[in-house]
mmCIF file of N, CA and C in Angstrom:
data_model
loop_
_atom_site.group_PDB
_atom_site.id
_atom_site.type_symbol
_atom_site.label_atom_id
_atom_site.label_comp_id
_atom_site.label_asym_id
_atom_site.label_seq_id
_atom_site.Cartn_x
_atom_site.Cartn_y
_atom_site.Cartn_z
ATOM 1 N N MET A 1 26.300 -21.844 -13.159
ATOM 2 C CA MET A 1 25.409 -21.356 -12.136
ATOM 3 C C MET A 1 25.504 -22.274 -10.928
ATOM 4 N N VAL A 2 25.476 -21.668 -9.761
ATOM 5 C CA VAL A 2 25.492 -22.401 -8.500
ATOM 6 C C VAL A 2 24.275 -21.973 -7.694
ATOM 7 N N LEU A 3 23.661 -22.937 -7.023
ATOM 8 C CA LEU A 3 22.533 -22.675 -6.137
ATOM 9 C C LEU A 3 22.872 -23.209 -4.761
ATOM 10 N N GLU A 4 22.724 -22.374 -3.745
ATOM 11 C CA GLU A 4 22.954 -22.784 -2.356
ATOM 12 C C GLU A 4 21.715 -22.443 -1.546
ATOM 13 N N VAL A 5 21.413 -23.294 -0.558
ATOM 14 C CA VAL A 5 20.328 -23.061 0.387
ATOM 15 C C VAL A 5 20.955 -22.981 1.764
ATOM 16 N N THR A 6 20.631 -21.925 2.512
ATOM 17 C CA THR A 6 21.234 -21.765 3.827
ATOM 18 C C THR A 6 20.835 -22.898 4.759
ATOM 19 N N SER A 7 21.675 -23.122 5.718
ATOM 20 C CA SER A 7 21.505 -24.176 6.705
ATOM 21 C C SER A 7 20.939 -23.576 7.987
ATOM 22 N N ARG A 8 20.554 -24.426 8.899
ATOM 23 C CA ARG A 8 20.110 -23.952 10.214
ATOM 24 C C ARG A 8 21.314 -23.685 11.125
ATOM 25 N N ASP A 9 22.506 -24.065 10.680
ATOM 26 C CA ASP A 9 23.737 -23.884 11.450
ATOM 27 C C ASP A 9 24.365 -22.528 11.124
ATOM 28 N N SER A 10 24.629 -21.714 12.141
ATOM 29 C CA SER A 10 25.119 -20.353 11.906
ATOM 30 C C SER A 10 26.495 -20.321 11.243
ATOM 31 N N GLU A 11 27.375 -21.252 11.588
ATOM 32 C CA GLU A 11 28.713 -21.281 10.973
ATOM 33 C C GLU A 11 28.607 -21.611 9.483
ATOM 34 N N THR A 12 27.758 -22.556 9.140
ATOM 35 C CA THR A 12 27.549 -22.910 7.731
ATOM 36 C C THR A 12 26.943 -21.732 6.977
ATOM 37 N N ASN A 13 25.982 -21.050 7.592
ATOM 38 C CA ASN A 13 25.380 -19.870 6.973
ATOM 39 C C ASN A 13 26.423 -18.812 6.671
ATOM 40 N N ARG A 14 27.306 -18.539 7.619
ATOM 41 C CA ARG A 14 28.350 -17.530 7.428
ATOM 42 C C ARG A 14 29.244 -17.922 6.249
ATOM 43 N N ARG A 15 29.609 -19.189 6.195
ATOM 44 C CA ARG A 15 30.480 -19.670 5.123
ATOM 45 C C ARG A 15 29.795 -19.527 3.763
ATOM 46 N N ILE A 16 28.507 -19.866 3.681
ATOM 47 C CA ILE A 16 27.790 -19.759 2.408
ATOM 48 C C ILE A 16 27.657 -18.294 1.991
ATOM 49 N N ARG A 17 27.273 -17.436 2.932
ATOM 50 C CA ARG A 17 27.002 -16.031 2.597
ATOM 51 C C ARG A 17 28.256 -15.238 2.244
ATOM 52 N N HIS A 18 29.409 -15.677 2.719
ATOM 53 C CA HIS A 18 30.617 -14.882 2.500
ATOM 54 C C HIS A 18 31.707 -15.664 1.769
ATOM 55 N N ALA A 19 32.292 -16.652 2.426
ATOM 56 C CA ALA A 19 33.453 -17.345 1.850
ATOM 57 C C ALA A 19 33.108 -18.081 0.553
ATOM 58 N N LYS A 20 32.021 -18.845 0.556
ATOM 59 C CA LYS A 20 31.667 -19.591 -0.653
ATOM 60 C C LYS A 20 31.241 -18.646 -1.770
ATOM 61 N N ARG A 21 30.458 -17.620 -1.428
ATOM 62 C CA ARG A 21 30.033 -16.640 -2.425
ATOM 63 C C ARG A 21 31.249 -16.004 -3.100
ATOM 64 N N ASP A 22 32.217 -15.565 -2.311
ATOM 65 C CA ASP A 22 33.416 -14.936 -2.858
ATOM 66 C C ASP A 22 34.255 -15.928 -3.654
ATOM 67 N N GLY A 23 34.287 -17.170 -3.207
ATOM 68 C CA GLY A 23 35.006 -18.207 -3.943
ATOM 69 C C GLY A 23 34.395 -18.470 -5.308
ATOM 70 N N TYR A 24 33.070 -18.488 -5.369
ATOM 71 C CA TYR A 24 32.400 -18.672 -6.660
ATOM 72 C C TYR A 24 32.706 -17.495 -7.590
ATOM 73 N N ALA A 25 32.691 -16.284 -7.048
ATOM 74 C CA ALA A 25 33.008 -15.105 -7.861
ATOM 75 C C ALA A 25 34.443 -15.176 -8.368
ATOM 76 N N ALA A 26 35.370 -15.553 -7.489
ATOM 77 C CA ALA A 26 36.783 -15.653 -7.880
ATOM 78 C C ALA A 26 36.992 -16.712 -8.960
ATOM 79 N N ALA A 27 36.163 -17.769 -8.918
ATOM 80 C CA ALA A 27 36.266 -18.833 -9.921
ATOM 81 C C ALA A 27 35.570 -18.459 -11.228
ATOM 82 N N GLY A 28 34.903 -17.305 -11.231
ATOM 83 C CA GLY A 28 34.242 -16.844 -12.448
ATOM 84 C C GLY A 28 32.877 -17.460 -12.694
ATOM 85 N N ILE A 29 32.264 -18.031 -11.650
ATOM 86 C CA ILE A 29 30.915 -18.580 -11.791
ATOM 87 C C ILE A 29 29.986 -17.404 -12.103
ATOM 88 N N PRO A 30 29.322 -17.403 -13.260
ATOM 89 C CA PRO A 30 28.586 -16.214 -13.676
ATOM 90 C C PRO A 30 27.345 -15.884 -12.846
ATOM 91 N N VAL A 31 26.715 -16.900 -12.274
ATOM 92 C CA VAL A 31 25.496 -16.672 -11.499
ATOM 93 C C VAL A 31 25.522 -17.539 -10.247
ATOM 94 N N PHE A 32 25.229 -16.930 -9.116
ATOM 95 C CA PHE A 32 25.113 -17.635 -7.839
ATOM 96 C C PHE A 32 23.761 -17.262 -7.242
ATOM 97 N N LEU A 33 22.924 -18.259 -7.015
ATOM 98 C CA LEU A 33 21.623 -18.054 -6.381
ATOM 99 C C LEU A 33 21.708 -18.524 -4.942
ATOM 100 N N LEU A 34 21.270 -17.686 -4.034
ATOM 101 C CA LEU A 34 21.271 -18.033 -2.610
ATOM 102 C C LEU A 34 19.842 -17.996 -2.089
ATOM 103 N N ILE A 35 19.369 -19.141 -1.643
ATOM 104 C CA ILE A 35 18.065 -19.216 -0.998
ATOM 105 C C ILE A 35 18.319 -19.167 0.496
ATOM 106 N N ASP A 36 17.830 -18.120 1.114
ATOM 107 C CA ASP A 36 18.039 -17.896 2.542
ATOM 108 C C ASP A 36 16.760 -18.262 3.283
ATOM 109 N N ARG A 37 16.821 -19.363 4.002
ATOM 110 C CA ARG A 37 15.617 -19.838 4.696
ATOM 111 C C ARG A 37 15.245 -18.939 5.866
ATOM 112 N N ASP A 38 16.222 -18.340 6.536
ATOM 113 C CA ASP A 38 15.922 -17.466 7.669
ATOM 114 C C ASP A 38 15.272 -16.160 7.219
ATOM 115 N N ARG A 39 15.828 -15.568 6.194
ATOM 116 C CA ARG A 39 15.313 -14.284 5.702
ATOM 117 C C ARG A 39 14.164 -14.454 4.713
ATOM 118 N N GLN A 40 13.957 -15.693 4.271
ATOM 119 C CA GLN A 40 12.924 -16.039 3.292
ATOM 120 C C GLN A 40 13.081 -15.241 2.004
ATOM 121 N N THR A 41 14.303 -15.269 1.491
ATOM 122 C CA THR A 41 14.599 -14.550 0.258
ATOM 123 C C THR A 41 15.394 -15.421 -0.697
ATOM 124 N N LEU A 42 15.380 -15.010 -1.932
ATOM 125 C CA LEU A 42 16.252 -15.572 -2.947
ATOM 126 C C LEU A 42 17.089 -14.402 -3.443
ATOM 127 N N THR A 43 18.408 -14.551 -3.382
ATOM 128 C CA THR A 43 19.295 -13.483 -3.843
ATOM 129 C C THR A 43 20.091 -13.985 -5.036
ATOM 130 N N LEU A 44 20.108 -13.187 -6.079
ATOM 131 C CA LEU A 44 20.835 -13.497 -7.301
ATOM 132 C C LEU A 44 22.097 -12.654 -7.339
ATOM 133 N N TYR A 45 23.252 -13.320 -7.394
ATOM 134 C CA TYR A 45 24.537 -12.635 -7.541
ATOM 135 C C TYR A 45 25.006 -12.886 -8.969
ATOM 136 N N SER A 46 25.502 -11.840 -9.624
ATOM 137 C CA SER A 46 25.957 -11.995 -11.002
ATOM 138 C C SER A 46 27.094 -11.015 -11.310
ATOM 139 N N GLU A 47 27.648 -11.173 -12.484
ATOM 140 C CA GLU A 47 28.753 -10.359 -12.983
ATOM 141 C C GLU A 47 29.970 -10.379 -12.054
ATOM 142 N N PRO A 48 30.599 -11.563 -11.928
ATOM 143 C CA PRO A 48 31.786 -11.643 -11.077
ATOM 144 C C PRO A 48 32.948 -10.823 -11.643
ATOM 145 N N GLU A 49 33.630 -10.145 -10.740
ATOM 146 C CA GLU A 49 34.778 -9.337 -11.151
ATOM 147 C C GLU A 49 35.684 -9.121 -9.945
ATOM 148 N N GLY A 50 36.938 -9.478 -10.073
ATOM 149 C CA GLY A 50 37.910 -9.248 -9.013
ATOM 150 C C GLY A 50 37.605 -9.987 -7.720
ATOM 151 N N GLY A 51 37.031 -11.177 -7.813
ATOM 152 C CA GLY A 51 36.762 -11.984 -6.620
ATOM 153 C C GLY A 51 35.482 -11.643 -5.888
ATOM 154 N N THR A 52 34.647 -10.808 -6.511
ATOM 155 C CA THR A 52 33.357 -10.490 -5.905
ATOM 156 C C THR A 52 32.322 -10.326 -7.013
ATOM 157 N N TYR A 53 31.071 -10.364 -6.642
ATOM 158 C CA TYR A 53 30.011 -10.141 -7.621
ATOM 159 C C TYR A 53 29.676 -8.660 -7.671
ATOM 160 N N ARG A 54 29.571 -8.128 -8.896
ATOM 161 C CA ARG A 54 29.236 -6.709 -9.062
ATOM 162 C C ARG A 54 27.763 -6.439 -8.775
ATOM 163 N N LEU A 55 26.908 -7.395 -9.065
ATOM 164 C CA LEU A 55 25.480 -7.196 -8.863
ATOM 165 C C LEU A 55 24.921 -8.230 -7.895
ATOM 166 N N ASP A 56 24.075 -7.789 -6.992
ATOM 167 C CA ASP A 56 23.292 -8.703 -6.180
ATOM 168 C C ASP A 56 21.879 -8.143 -6.098
ATOM 169 N N THR A 57 20.939 -9.008 -6.336
ATOM 170 C CA THR A 57 19.542 -8.611 -6.377
ATOM 171 C C THR A 57 18.738 -9.528 -5.487
ATOM 172 N N GLU A 58 18.107 -8.958 -4.475
ATOM 173 C CA GLU A 58 17.234 -9.745 -3.611
ATOM 174 C C GLU A 58 15.869 -9.775 -4.266
ATOM 175 N N ALA A 59 15.352 -10.957 -4.397
ATOM 176 C CA ALA A 59 14.075 -11.092 -5.092
ATOM 177 C C ALA A 59 13.161 -12.057 -4.362
ATOM 178 N N LEU A 60 11.922 -11.956 -4.678
ATOM 179 C CA LEU A 60 10.926 -12.931 -4.252
ATOM 180 C C LEU A 60 10.871 -13.148 -2.747
ATOM 181 N N LYS A 61 10.633 -12.103 -2.001
ATOM 182 C CA LYS A 61 10.465 -12.229 -0.553
ATOM 183 C C LYS A 61 9.413 -13.302 -0.277
ATOM 184 N N GLY A 62 9.729 -14.230 0.592
ATOM 185 C CA GLY A 62 8.821 -15.325 0.910
ATOM 186 C C GLY A 62 9.044 -16.555 0.050
ATOM 187 N N PHE A 63 9.836 -16.430 -1.001
ATOM 188 C CA PHE A 63 10.083 -17.548 -1.906
ATOM 189 C C PHE A 63 10.727 -18.723 -1.193
ATOM 190 N N ALA A 64 11.709 -18.443 -0.345
ATOM 191 C CA ALA A 64 12.421 -19.527 0.339
ATOM 192 C C ALA A 64 11.483 -20.323 1.233
ATOM 193 N N ALA A 65 10.550 -19.668 1.900
ATOM 194 C CA ALA A 65 9.595 -20.379 2.753
ATOM 195 C C ALA A 65 8.725 -21.295 1.911
ATOM 196 N N TRP A 66 8.297 -20.804 0.757
ATOM 197 C CA TRP A 66 7.488 -21.619 -0.145
ATOM 198 C C TRP A 66 8.277 -22.832 -0.626
ATOM 199 N N LEU A 67 9.518 -22.602 -1.027
ATOM 200 C CA LEU A 67 10.337 -23.680 -1.553
ATOM 201 C C LEU A 67 10.640 -24.734 -0.497
ATOM 202 N N THR A 68 11.086 -24.303 0.681
ATOM 203 C CA THR A 68 11.463 -25.271 1.702
ATOM 204 C C THR A 68 10.254 -26.012 2.256
ATOM 205 N N SER A 69 9.065 -25.414 2.205
ATOM 206 C CA SER A 69 7.877 -26.129 2.667
ATOM 207 C C SER A 69 7.537 -27.275 1.732
ATOM 208 N N ARG A 70 8.015 -27.215 0.499
ATOM 209 C CA ARG A 70 7.745 -28.265 -0.476
ATOM 210 C C ARG A 70 8.884 -29.270 -0.581
ATOM 211 N N SER A 71 9.931 -29.083 0.181
ATOM 212 C CA SER A 71 11.075 -29.984 0.086
ATOM 213 C C SER A 71 11.107 -31.012 1.203
ATOM 214 N N SER A 72 9.971 -31.256 1.832
ATOM 215 C CA SER A 72 9.935 -32.181 2.960
ATOM 216 C C SER A 72 9.831 -33.631 2.523
ATOM 217 N N GLY A 73 9.848 -33.885 1.254
ATOM 218 C CA GLY A 73 9.809 -35.259 0.769
ATOM 219 C C GLY A 73 8.889 -35.378 -0.428
ATOM 220 N N PRO A 74 8.857 -36.562 -1.017
ATOM 221 C CA PRO A 74 8.023 -36.742 -2.207
ATOM 222 C C PRO A 74 6.540 -36.610 -1.870
ATOM 223 N N ARG A 75 5.822 -36.093 -2.806
ATOM 224 C CA ARG A 75 4.378 -35.943 -2.634
ATOM 225 C C ARG A 75 3.672 -36.932 -3.551
ATOM 226 N N ARG A 76 2.551 -37.422 -3.092
ATOM 227 C CA ARG A 76 1.761 -38.346 -3.889
ATOM 228 C C ARG A 76 0.589 -37.590 -4.477
ATOM 229 N N ARG A 77 0.290 -37.923 -5.682
ATOM 230 C CA ARG A 77 -0.887 -37.339 -6.307
ATOM 231 C C ARG A 77 -2.120 -38.073 -5.828
ATOM 232 N N SER A 78 -3.158 -37.331 -5.602
ATOM 233 C CA SER A 78 -4.412 -37.987 -5.252
ATOM 234 C C SER A 78 -5.288 -38.050 -6.488
ATOM 235 N N GLY A 79 -6.191 -38.948 -6.493
ATOM 236 C CA GLY A 79 -7.075 -39.097 -7.654
ATOM 237 C C GLY A 79 -6.353 -39.813 -8.772
ATOM 238 N N GLY A 80 -6.976 -39.812 -9.940
ATOM 239 C CA GLY A 80 -6.433 -40.531 -11.096
ATOM 240 C C GLY A 80 -5.199 -39.884 -11.650
ATOM 241 N N GLY A 81 -5.097 -38.557 -11.552
ATOM 242 C CA GLY A 81 -3.930 -37.839 -12.044
ATOM 243 C C GLY A 81 -3.573 -38.184 -13.465
ATOM 244 N N GLY A 82 -3.850 -37.414 -14.379
ATOM 245 C CA GLY A 82 -3.526 -37.680 -15.762
ATOM 246 C C GLY A 82 -4.770 -37.646 -16.637
ATOM 247 N N ARG A 83 -4.541 -37.699 -17.907
ATOM 248 C CA ARG A 83 -5.661 -37.638 -18.851
ATOM 249 C C ARG A 83 -6.208 -39.014 -19.137
ATOM 250 N N ARG A 84 -7.471 -39.025 -19.375
ATOM 251 C CA ARG A 84 -8.119 -40.281 -19.793
ATOM 252 C C ARG A 84 -8.471 -40.181 -21.261
ATOM 253 N N ARG A 85 -8.274 -41.253 -21.935
ATOM 254 C CA ARG A 85 -8.608 -41.289 -23.358
ATOM 255 C C ARG A 85 -10.092 -41.599 -23.547
ATOM 256 N N ARG A 86 -10.631 -40.937 -24.489
ATOM 257 C CA ARG A 86 -12.015 -41.260 -24.836
ATOM 258 C C ARG A 86 -11.990 -42.251 -25.985
ATOM 259 N N GLY A 87 -12.754 -43.278 -25.846
ATOM 260 C CA GLY A 87 -12.730 -44.351 -26.831
ATOM 261 C C GLY A 87 -13.695 -44.180 -27.875
#
């Protein structure tokens, strides 16, 4: 399985959406997940055959926005965080 996240650069986006996707299919990678930050979608490509994927399913509209909003760096827990033992 391969996971790619689109870039803010249009040339990189084109390469991920087409050339890299087709390359993964040609290599027989069974599943390719594409998180598209611009379209805010997650697309699942599967069943590679003849250098292309037979199935592509767009799922979870808005998922990419949720994911990328949480990738801005490590988060700190507030409060005690965790269980306390009773003695």
